[in-house]
């Protein structure tokens, strides 16, 4: 089609350079057909960026060096010079999820797993804390009913899920207490823009735990189609919020979307009444650098 194909060692080099401030364009779309390893590549990059010193990352770097010594050496140098990991969010666009909730869940889980205080994000979504307080105050009889309603074995299991901002756990707890006249009120905004703004401000940059926040969005085209047709689930304008959040925080945030076709191809898959809605998203993300992948990292 007249496009220059890019191998994934070179692609990985470009993504790493972007995450560590050596390139300016915060948006990238990687295009390759079905079954070419895009999902594996996204997770490989997420692992490499989130924990550059891990055994997994060393194995990835060794494989890149075997393919191209110069590229492998530069990636290794960039990672060593920074000595900071990246806050990686790896999304699977084939799943039906609320975008703000899933981004928040992953960031909070990563922060707590890495030993960082997630209070800044917990404060953005106080409903989870309120739900946890109701669980803690439950007497033995109420707790027994709650465990059955949540299909859980212990109160600690429910509290752990709420601390990681698991929407399914919150929904069950909310419904349980709402039926008993104690509904939980969501008092704060919870948009993707809010979440990324806070994550970058509090946790990314010089002197912070992470160098940058990177969103690796597999099957981004399919999710764009889903977010258009089912905005009540994905969140109204969620993909626009995501774009604006990355753009506003470009000094410490970037986006990599993996798609099977050019974004315009997904416009043809939605009903006529949704054309304007999906075009709002497509027009924005079309400004991204487009990379046509050839071989994959696993091969």
CSV table of C-alpha atoms in Angstrom, one decimal:
chain,number,residue,atom,x,y,z
A,1,UNK,CA,0.0,0.0,0.0
A,2,UNK,CA,3.0,2.3,-0.3
A,3,UNK,CA,3.6,2.3,3.5
A,4,UNK,CA,7.1,1.7,4.9
A,5,UNK,CA,6.9,-1.3,7.3
A,6,UNK,CA,8.6,-1.0,10.7
A,7,UNK,CA,9.9,-4.0,12.6
A,8,UNK,CA,8.9,-4.2,16.3
A,9,UNK,CA,12.5,-3.7,17.6
A,10,UNK,CA,12.6,-0.3,16.0
A,11,UNK,CA,9.0,0.3,17.2
A,12,UNK,CA,9.9,-0.6,20.8
A,13,UNK,CA,12.9,1.8,20.5
A,14,UNK,CA,10.6,4.6,19.4
A,15,UNK,CA,8.1,4.0,22.2
A,16,UNK,CA,10.8,3.9,24.9
A,17,UNK,CA,12.3,7.1,23.6
A,18,UNK,CA,8.9,8.7,23.7
A,19,UNK,CA,8.2,7.6,27.2
A,20,UNK,CA,11.5,9.0,28.4
A,21,UNK,CA,11.1,12.4,26.8
A,22,UNK,CA,13.4,11.9,23.7
A,23,UNK,CA,10.6,12.4,21.2
A,24,UNK,CA,7.7,14.9,21.3
A,25,UNK,CA,4.7,13.3,19.6
A,26,UNK,CA,2.6,11.8,22.4
A,27,UNK,CA,0.2,9.7,20.2
A,28,UNK,CA,1.1,6.6,18.1
A,29,UNK,CA,-1.1,4.2,16.2
A,30,UNK,CA,0.4,0.8,15.4
A,31,UNK,CA,-1.3,-1.0,12.5
A,32,UNK,CA,-1.0,-4.7,11.8
A,33,UNK,CA,-3.5,-7.4,10.8
A,34,UNK,CA,-5.2,-10.0,12.9
A,35,UNK,CA,-2.9,-12.6,14.5
A,36,UNK,CA,0.3,-10.7,14.1
A,37,UNK,CA,1.2,-10.5,17.8
A,38,UNK,CA,-0.1,-7.0,18.6
A,39,UNK,CA,-1.5,-8.1,22.0
A,40,UNK,CA,1.7,-9.8,23.0
A,41,UNK,CA,3.7,-6.8,21.9
A,42,UNK,CA,1.6,-4.4,24.0
A,43,UNK,CA,2.1,-6.5,27.1
A,44,UNK,CA,5.8,-7.0,26.4
A,45,UNK,CA,6.2,-3.2,26.2
A,46,UNK,CA,4.1,-2.7,29.3
A,47,UNK,CA,6.4,-5.1,31.2
A,48,UNK,CA,9.6,-3.6,29.9
A,49,UNK,CA,8.5,0.0,30.8
A,50,UNK,CA,7.0,-0.8,34.2
A,51,UNK,CA,9.9,-2.8,35.6
A,52,UNK,CA,13.0,-2.3,33.4
A,53,UNK,CA,15.2,-4.1,36.0
A,54,UNK,CA,13.1,-7.3,36.1
A,55,UNK,CA,14.1,-10.7,34.7
A,56,UNK,CA,11.4,-10.4,32.1
A,57,UNK,CA,12.7,-7.0,30.9
A,58,UNK,CA,16.3,-8.4,30.7
A,59,UNK,CA,15.0,-11.3,28.6
A,60,UNK,CA,13.2,-8.8,26.3
A,61,UNK,CA,16.3,-6.6,26.0
A,62,UNK,CA,18.5,-9.6,25.2
A,63,UNK,CA,16.1,-10.6,22.4
A,64,UNK,CA,16.1,-7.1,21.0
A,65,UNK,CA,19.9,-7.0,21.1
A,66,UNK,CA,20.0,-10.4,19.3
A,67,UNK,CA,17.9,-8.9,16.5
A,68,UNK,CA,19.7,-5.5,16.4
A,69,UNK,CA,22.6,-4.8,18.7
A,70,UNK,CA,22.5,-1.0,18.2
A,71,UNK,CA,18.7,-0.7,19.0
A,72,UNK,CA,19.0,-3.0,22.0
A,73,UNK,CA,22.0,-1.0,23.3
A,74,UNK,CA,20.1,2.3,23.0
A,75,UNK,CA,17.0,1.0,24.7
A,76,UNK,CA,19.1,-0.3,27.5
A,77,UNK,CA,21.0,3.0,27.9
A,78,UNK,CA,17.8,5.0,28.0
A,79,UNK,CA,16.3,2.8,30.7
A,80,UNK,CA,19.5,2.8,32.8
A,81,UNK,CA,20.1,6.6,32.5
A,82,UNK,CA,16.6,7.4,33.8
A,83,UNK,CA,16.5,4.8,36.6
A,84,UNK,CA,12.8,5.5,36.7
A,85,UNK,CA,10.1,3.0,35.5
A,86,UNK,CA,7.0,4.2,33.7
A,87,UNK,CA,3.4,3.9,34.9
A,88,UNK,CA,2.0,1.6,32.3
A,89,UNK,CA,-1.7,1.1,31.6
A,90,UNK,CA,-2.4,-1.9,29.3
A,91,UNK,CA,-6.0,-2.0,28.0
A,92,UNK,CA,-7.8,-4.7,26.0
A,93,UNK,CA,-10.2,-3.1,23.7
A,94,UNK,CA,-12.1,-6.3,23.0
A,95,UNK,CA,-13.6,-6.1,26.5
A,96,UNK,CA,-16.6,-3.9,27.4
A,97,UNK,CA,-15.6,-1.6,30.2
A,98,UNK,CA,-16.0,1.9,31.6
A,99,UNK,CA,-12.8,3.6,30.5
A,100,UNK,CA,-12.4,5.9,33.5
A,101,UNK,CA,-13.0,3.0,35.9
A,102,UNK,CA,-10.6,0.6,34.2
A,103,UNK,CA,-7.8,3.2,33.9
A,104,UNK,CA,-8.2,4.1,37.6
A,105,UNK,CA,-8.3,0.5,38.7
A,106,UNK,CA,-5.1,-0.3,36.9
A,107,UNK,CA,-3.2,2.8,38.1
A,108,UNK,CA,-4.4,2.3,41.7
A,109,UNK,CA,-3.4,-1.4,41.7
A,110,UNK,CA,0.0,-0.6,40.2
A,111,UNK,CA,0.7,2.2,42.8
A,112,UNK,CA,-0.3,0.0,45.7
A,113,UNK,CA,1.7,-3.0,44.4
A,114,UNK,CA,4.7,-0.8,43.9
A,115,UNK,CA,4.4,0.4,47.5
A,116,UNK,CA,3.2,4.0,46.8
A,117,UNK,CA,0.4,5.9,48.5
A,118,UNK,CA,-2.6,6.1,46.2
A,119,UNK,CA,-4.5,8.6,48.4
A,120,UNK,CA,-4.6,11.2,45.6
A,121,UNK,CA,-6.7,8.9,43.5
A,122,UNK,CA,-8.6,7.4,46.4
A,123,UNK,CA,-9.8,11.0,47.2
A,124,UNK,CA,-11.0,11.4,43.6
A,125,UNK,CA,-13.4,8.4,44.1
A,126,UNK,CA,-14.5,8.6,47.8
A,127,UNK,CA,-17.4,6.2,47.1
A,128,UNK,CA,-14.9,3.2,47.4
A,129,UNK,CA,-13.8,4.5,50.8
A,130,UNK,CA,-17.4,5.0,51.9
A,131,UNK,CA,-18.2,1.4,50.8
A,132,UNK,CA,-15.3,0.0,52.8
A,133,UNK,CA,-16.4,1.9,55.9
A,134,UNK,CA,-19.9,0.4,55.7
A,135,UNK,CA,-18.3,-3.1,55.3
A,136,UNK,CA,-16.1,-2.5,58.4
A,137,UNK,CA,-19.1,-1.4,60.5
A,138,UNK,CA,-21.2,-4.4,59.6
A,139,UNK,CA,-22.1,-6.7,62.5
A,140,UNK,CA,-21.9,-10.5,62.2
A,141,UNK,CA,-25.4,-11.0,60.8
A,142,UNK,CA,-25.0,-8.2,58.2
A,143,UNK,CA,-21.6,-9.5,57.3
A,144,UNK,CA,-22.9,-13.0,56.6
A,145,UNK,CA,-25.6,-11.6,54.3
A,146,UNK,CA,-23.0,-9.3,52.6
A,147,UNK,CA,-20.6,-12.2,52.0
A,148,UNK,CA,-23.4,-14.2,50.3
A,149,UNK,CA,-24.5,-11.1,48.2
A,150,UNK,CA,-20.9,-10.5,47.1
A,151,UNK,CA,-20.0,-14.2,46.7
A,152,UNK,CA,-17.0,-13.7,48.9
A,153,UNK,CA,-15.4,-15.8,51.6
A,154,UNK,CA,-14.4,-13.0,54.0
A,155,UNK,CA,-14.8,-9.3,54.7
A,156,UNK,CA,-11.0,-8.9,54.0
A,157,UNK,CA,-11.6,-10.1,50.5
A,158,UNK,CA,-14.2,-7.5,49.9
A,159,UNK,CA,-12.1,-4.7,51.5
A,160,UNK,CA,-9.1,-5.7,49.3
A,161,UNK,CA,-11.2,-5.5,46.1
A,162,UNK,CA,-12.6,-2.1,47.2
A,163,UNK,CA,-9.0,-0.8,48.0
A,164,UNK,CA,-8.1,-1.7,44.4
A,165,UNK,CA,-11.2,0.1,43.2
A,166,UNK,CA,-12.8,-3.0,41.6
A,167,UNK,CA,-16.1,-1.8,40.1
A,168,UNK,CA,-17.8,-5.2,40.4
A,169,UNK,CA,-17.1,-5.4,44.1
A,170,UNK,CA,-18.3,-1.8,44.6
A,171,UNK,CA,-21.5,-2.4,42.7
A,172,UNK,CA,-22.4,-5.5,44.8
A,173,UNK,CA,-21.7,-3.6,48.1
A,174,UNK,CA,-23.6,-0.6,46.9
A,175,UNK,CA,-26.7,-2.6,45.9
A,176,UNK,CA,-26.6,-4.5,49.2
A,177,UNK,CA,-26.6,-1.4,51.4
A,178,UNK,CA,-28.9,0.5,49.1
A,179,UNK,CA,-31.5,-2.2,49.6
A,180,UNK,CA,-31.2,-1.5,53.3
A,181,UNK,CA,-31.7,2.2,52.9
A,182,UNK,CA,-28.0,3.2,53.0
A,183,UNK,CA,-27.1,4.2,49.4
A,184,UNK,CA,-23.5,5.4,48.8
A,185,UNK,CA,-23.3,8.8,47.1
A,186,UNK,CA,-20.7,9.5,44.4
A,187,UNK,CA,-19.7,13.1,45.2
A,188,UNK,CA,-16.6,13.7,43.0
A,189,UNK,CA,-15.9,13.7,39.2
A,190,UNK,CA,-14.3,10.6,37.9
A,191,UNK,CA,-13.5,11.3,34.3
A,192,UNK,CA,-10.4,9.9,32.5
A,193,UNK,CA,-9.1,13.4,32.3
A,194,UNK,CA,-9.3,13.8,36.1
A,195,UNK,CA,-7.6,10.5,36.7
A,196,UNK,CA,-4.7,11.1,34.3
A,197,UNK,CA,-4.2,14.7,35.4
A,198,UNK,CA,-3.8,13.6,39.0
A,199,UNK,CA,-1.7,10.5,38.1
A,200,UNK,CA,0.8,12.6,36.1
A,201,UNK,CA,0.8,15.5,38.6
A,202,UNK,CA,1.4,13.3,41.7
A,203,UNK,CA,3.4,10.4,40.4
A,204,UNK,CA,5.2,11.2,37.1
A,205,UNK,CA,8.2,13.3,36.3
A,206,UNK,CA,11.6,14.2,37.8
A,207,UNK,CA,11.8,13.2,41.5
A,208,UNK,CA,8.5,11.2,41.3
A,209,UNK,CA,8.1,7.4,41.3
A,210,UNK,CA,7.6,7.2,37.5
A,211,UNK,CA,9.1,8.9,34.5
A,212,UNK,CA,5.8,9.0,32.6
A,213,UNK,CA,2.4,7.5,32.2
A,214,UNK,CA,1.9,5.4,29.1
A,215,UNK,CA,-1.4,4.0,27.8
A,216,UNK,CA,-1.0,0.9,25.7
A,217,UNK,CA,-4.4,0.3,24.1
A,218,UNK,CA,-4.8,-3.0,22.3
A,219,UNK,CA,-7.7,-3.3,19.8
A,220,UNK,CA,-8.2,0.4,20.0
A,221,UNK,CA,-10.3,0.4,16.8
A,222,UNK,CA,-12.8,-2.1,18.3
A,223,UNK,CA,-13.1,-0.1,21.5
A,224,UNK,CA,-13.7,3.1,19.5
A,225,UNK,CA,-16.6,1.2,17.8
A,226,UNK,CA,-17.9,0.0,21.2
A,227,UNK,CA,-17.5,3.4,22.9
A,228,UNK,CA,-19.6,4.9,20.1
A,229,UNK,CA,-22.4,2.3,20.1
A,230,UNK,CA,-22.4,1.8,23.9
A,231,UNK,CA,-21.4,5.2,25.4
A,232,UNK,CA,-23.6,4.5,28.4
A,233,UNK,CA,-21.0,1.7,29.4
A,234,UNK,CA,-17.8,3.2,28.1
A,235,UNK,CA,-18.6,6.6,29.5
A,236,UNK,CA,-19.9,9.6,27.5
A,237,UNK,CA,-17.0,11.2,25.6
A,238,UNK,CA,-14.5,9.0,27.4
A,239,UNK,CA,-12.2,8.6,24.4
A,240,UNK,CA,-12.2,12.4,23.8
A,241,UNK,CA,-11.3,12.8,27.5
A,242,UNK,CA,-8.5,10.4,27.1
A,243,UNK,CA,-7.1,12.2,24.1
A,244,UNK,CA,-7.3,15.6,25.8
A,245,UNK,CA,-5.7,14.2,29.0
A,246,UNK,CA,-2.7,12.8,27.1
A,247,UNK,CA,-2.4,16.0,25.0
A,248,UNK,CA,-2.5,18.3,28.1
A,249,UNK,CA,0.1,16.2,29.9
A,250,UNK,CA,2.3,15.4,26.9
A,251,UNK,CA,5.5,16.2,28.9
A,252,UNK,CA,4.9,13.1,31.0
A,253,UNK,CA,2.1,11.0,29.2
A,254,UNK,CA,1.8,9.2,25.9
A,255,UNK,CA,-0.6,6.9,24.1
A,256,UNK,CA,0.0,3.9,21.9
A,257,UNK,CA,-3.0,2.3,20.2
A,258,UNK,CA,-2.9,-1.0,18.3
A,259,UNK,CA,-5.4,-1.4,15.4
A,260,UNK,CA,-6.0,-3.9,12.6
A,261,UNK,CA,-7.0,-1.3,10.0
A,262,UNK,CA,-6.8,2.5,9.5
A,263,UNK,CA,-9.2,4.2,11.9
A,264,UNK,CA,-11.5,5.3,9.0
A,265,UNK,CA,-12.3,1.7,8.4
A,266,UNK,CA,-14.1,1.5,11.8
A,267,UNK,CA,-16.3,4.4,10.8
A,268,UNK,CA,-18.0,2.1,8.3
A,269,UNK,CA,-18.8,-0.4,11.0
A,270,UNK,CA,-21.2,1.8,13.0
A,271,UNK,CA,-24.8,2.7,12.2
A,272,UNK,CA,-25.5,5.9,10.3
A,273,UNK,CA,-26.9,7.7,13.3
A,274,UNK,CA,-23.6,7.2,15.1
A,275,UNK,CA,-21.3,8.4,12.3
A,276,UNK,CA,-20.8,11.9,13.7
A,277,UNK,CA,-20.0,10.5,17.2
A,278,UNK,CA,-17.3,8.1,16.0
A,279,UNK,CA,-15.9,10.8,13.6
A,280,UNK,CA,-15.3,13.0,16.7
A,281,UNK,CA,-12.9,10.4,18.0
A,282,UNK,CA,-11.3,9.3,14.7
A,283,UNK,CA,-10.6,12.9,13.7
A,284,UNK,CA,-8.6,13.5,16.9
A,285,UNK,CA,-6.6,10.3,16.9
A,286,UNK,CA,-5.8,10.6,13.2
A,287,UNK,CA,-3.2,13.2,14.2
A,288,UNK,CA,-1.1,10.4,15.8
A,289,UNK,CA,2.0,9.0,14.2
A,290,UNK,CA,1.0,5.9,12.2
A,291,UNK,CA,3.3,2.9,12.2
A,292,UNK,CA,2.8,-0.2,10.0
A,293,UNK,CA,4.3,-3.2,11.8
A,294,UNK,CA,5.9,-6.0,9.9
A,295,UNK,CA,7.5,-8.7,12.0
A,296,UNK,CA,6.7,-9.2,15.7
A,297,UNK,CA,8.9,-9.3,18.8
A,298,UNK,CA,8.1,-13.0,19.7
A,299,UNK,CA,9.1,-14.3,16.2
